[in-house]
Short mmCIF file of C-alpha atoms in Angstrom, two decimals:
data_model
loop_
_atom_site.label_atom_id
_atom_site.label_comp_id
_atom_site.label_asym_id
_atom_site.label_seq_id
_atom_site.Cartn_x
_atom_site.Cartn_y
_atom_site.Cartn_z
CA THR R 287 -26.59 -30.20 1.45
CA ILE R 288 -25.96 -26.49 1.60
CA VAL R 289 -22.35 -27.03 2.73
CA GLN R 290 -21.63 -29.29 -0.27
CA ASN R 291 -23.16 -26.71 -2.63
CA ILE R 292 -20.94 -23.98 -1.16
CA GLU R 293 -17.80 -26.13 -1.26
CA ASN R 294 -18.40 -27.10 -4.90
CA SER R 295 -19.36 -23.63 -6.10
CA GLU R 296 -16.83 -21.65 -8.14
CA GLU R 297 -19.22 -18.70 -8.27
CA ILE R 298 -18.49 -17.70 -4.68
CA ARG R 299 -14.83 -16.97 -5.40
CA LYS R 300 -15.16 -13.81 -7.45
CA PHE R 301 -11.79 -12.24 -6.71
CA ASN R 302 -8.33 -12.91 -8.08
CA HIS R 303 -6.14 -12.43 -5.02
CA LEU R 304 -6.01 -10.89 -1.56
CA LEU R 305 -4.16 -7.83 -0.33
CA ILE R 306 -2.74 -8.21 3.16
CA ILE R 307 -1.64 -4.85 4.57
CA PHE R 308 0.66 -4.81 7.59
CA TYR R 309 1.00 -1.57 9.58
CA ASN R 310 3.54 -0.41 12.14
CA GLU R 311 3.53 3.00 13.85
CA THR R 312 4.90 4.87 10.83
CA SER R 313 4.46 2.85 7.64
CA GLN R 314 2.83 -0.10 5.91
CA TYR R 315 3.75 -3.08 3.74
CA ILE R 316 1.42 -4.74 1.21
CA GLU R 317 1.61 -8.45 0.40
CA ARG R 318 -0.41 -10.04 -2.42
CA VAL R 319 -1.70 -13.57 -1.86
CA ALA R 320 -2.90 -15.59 -4.84
CA ASP R 321 -3.50 -18.82 -2.87
CA ILE R 322 -7.04 -17.94 -1.79
CA PRO R 323 -8.86 -20.33 0.57
CA LYS R 324 -11.87 -22.12 -0.85
CA PRO R 325 -15.29 -21.53 0.77
CA LEU R 326 -15.34 -22.90 4.34
CA GLU R 327 -11.59 -23.63 4.15
CA THR R 328 -9.10 -22.34 6.71
CA LYS R 329 -5.52 -21.65 5.67
CA SER R 330 -2.47 -20.49 7.58
CA PHE R 331 0.01 -18.11 6.01
CA THR R 332 3.52 -17.14 7.07
CA PHE R 333 4.99 -13.81 5.99
CA ASN R 334 8.63 -12.79 6.27
CA LEU R 335 8.65 -9.02 6.82
CA ASP R 336 12.42 -8.74 7.36
CA GLY R 337 13.67 -5.73 5.44
CA LYS R 338 10.14 -4.79 4.44
CA LEU R 339 8.62 -3.43 7.65
CA SER R 340 10.45 -2.82 10.90
CA GLY R 341 9.14 -2.51 14.40
CA GLU R 342 6.02 -3.90 15.98
CA ILE R 343 2.99 -4.74 13.83
CA ILE R 344 -0.02 -2.85 15.18
CA LYS R 345 -2.64 -3.65 12.54
CA ILE R 346 -3.31 -6.09 9.69
CA GLU R 347 -6.06 -5.65 7.09
CA ILE R 348 -7.25 -8.06 4.37
CA TYR R 349 -8.95 -6.95 1.16
CA PRO R 350 -10.19 -8.90 -1.89
CA VAL R 351 -8.93 -7.79 -5.30
CA VAL R 352 -10.62 -8.29 -8.66
CA VAL R 353 -8.65 -7.81 -11.87
CA SER R 354 -10.87 -6.38 -14.59
CA ALA R 355 -10.58 -7.05 -18.32
CA PRO R 356 -8.09 -4.23 -19.02
CA LYS R 357 -5.89 -5.56 -16.16
CA LYS R 358 -7.02 -2.90 -13.69
CA GLU R 359 -7.05 -3.92 -10.01
CA ILE R 360 -10.27 -3.15 -8.17
CA ILE R 361 -9.90 -3.40 -4.40
CA GLY R 362 -13.03 -4.60 -2.60
CA PRO R 363 -14.28 -3.82 0.90
CA LEU R 364 -12.37 -4.82 4.02
CA LEU R 365 -12.76 -8.58 4.63
CA ASP R 366 -11.07 -8.82 8.01
CA LYS R 367 -8.67 -7.01 10.29
CA TRP R 368 -6.59 -7.41 13.42
CA GLU R 369 -5.49 -4.58 15.69
CA LYS R 370 -3.14 -4.65 18.65
CA GLN R 371 -5.01 -4.00 21.85
#
């Protein structure tokens, strides 16, 4: 089936890790996540921002990152975001 083909395909995962960017009113904190979900997989993550970002989180953005041959990080387009309403 199509779902089995997607689940078994390594070609879909073309990035090395994710950048999760947390924003408060005045600054941001970037977390790198190497444990990338497989196609059609849902994962939960817990981040401890103590000492890294203070105050209320108002926005979170997620970006894919590809590491090229000379070890240069190339940040892809925005994958998902959350904003406080």
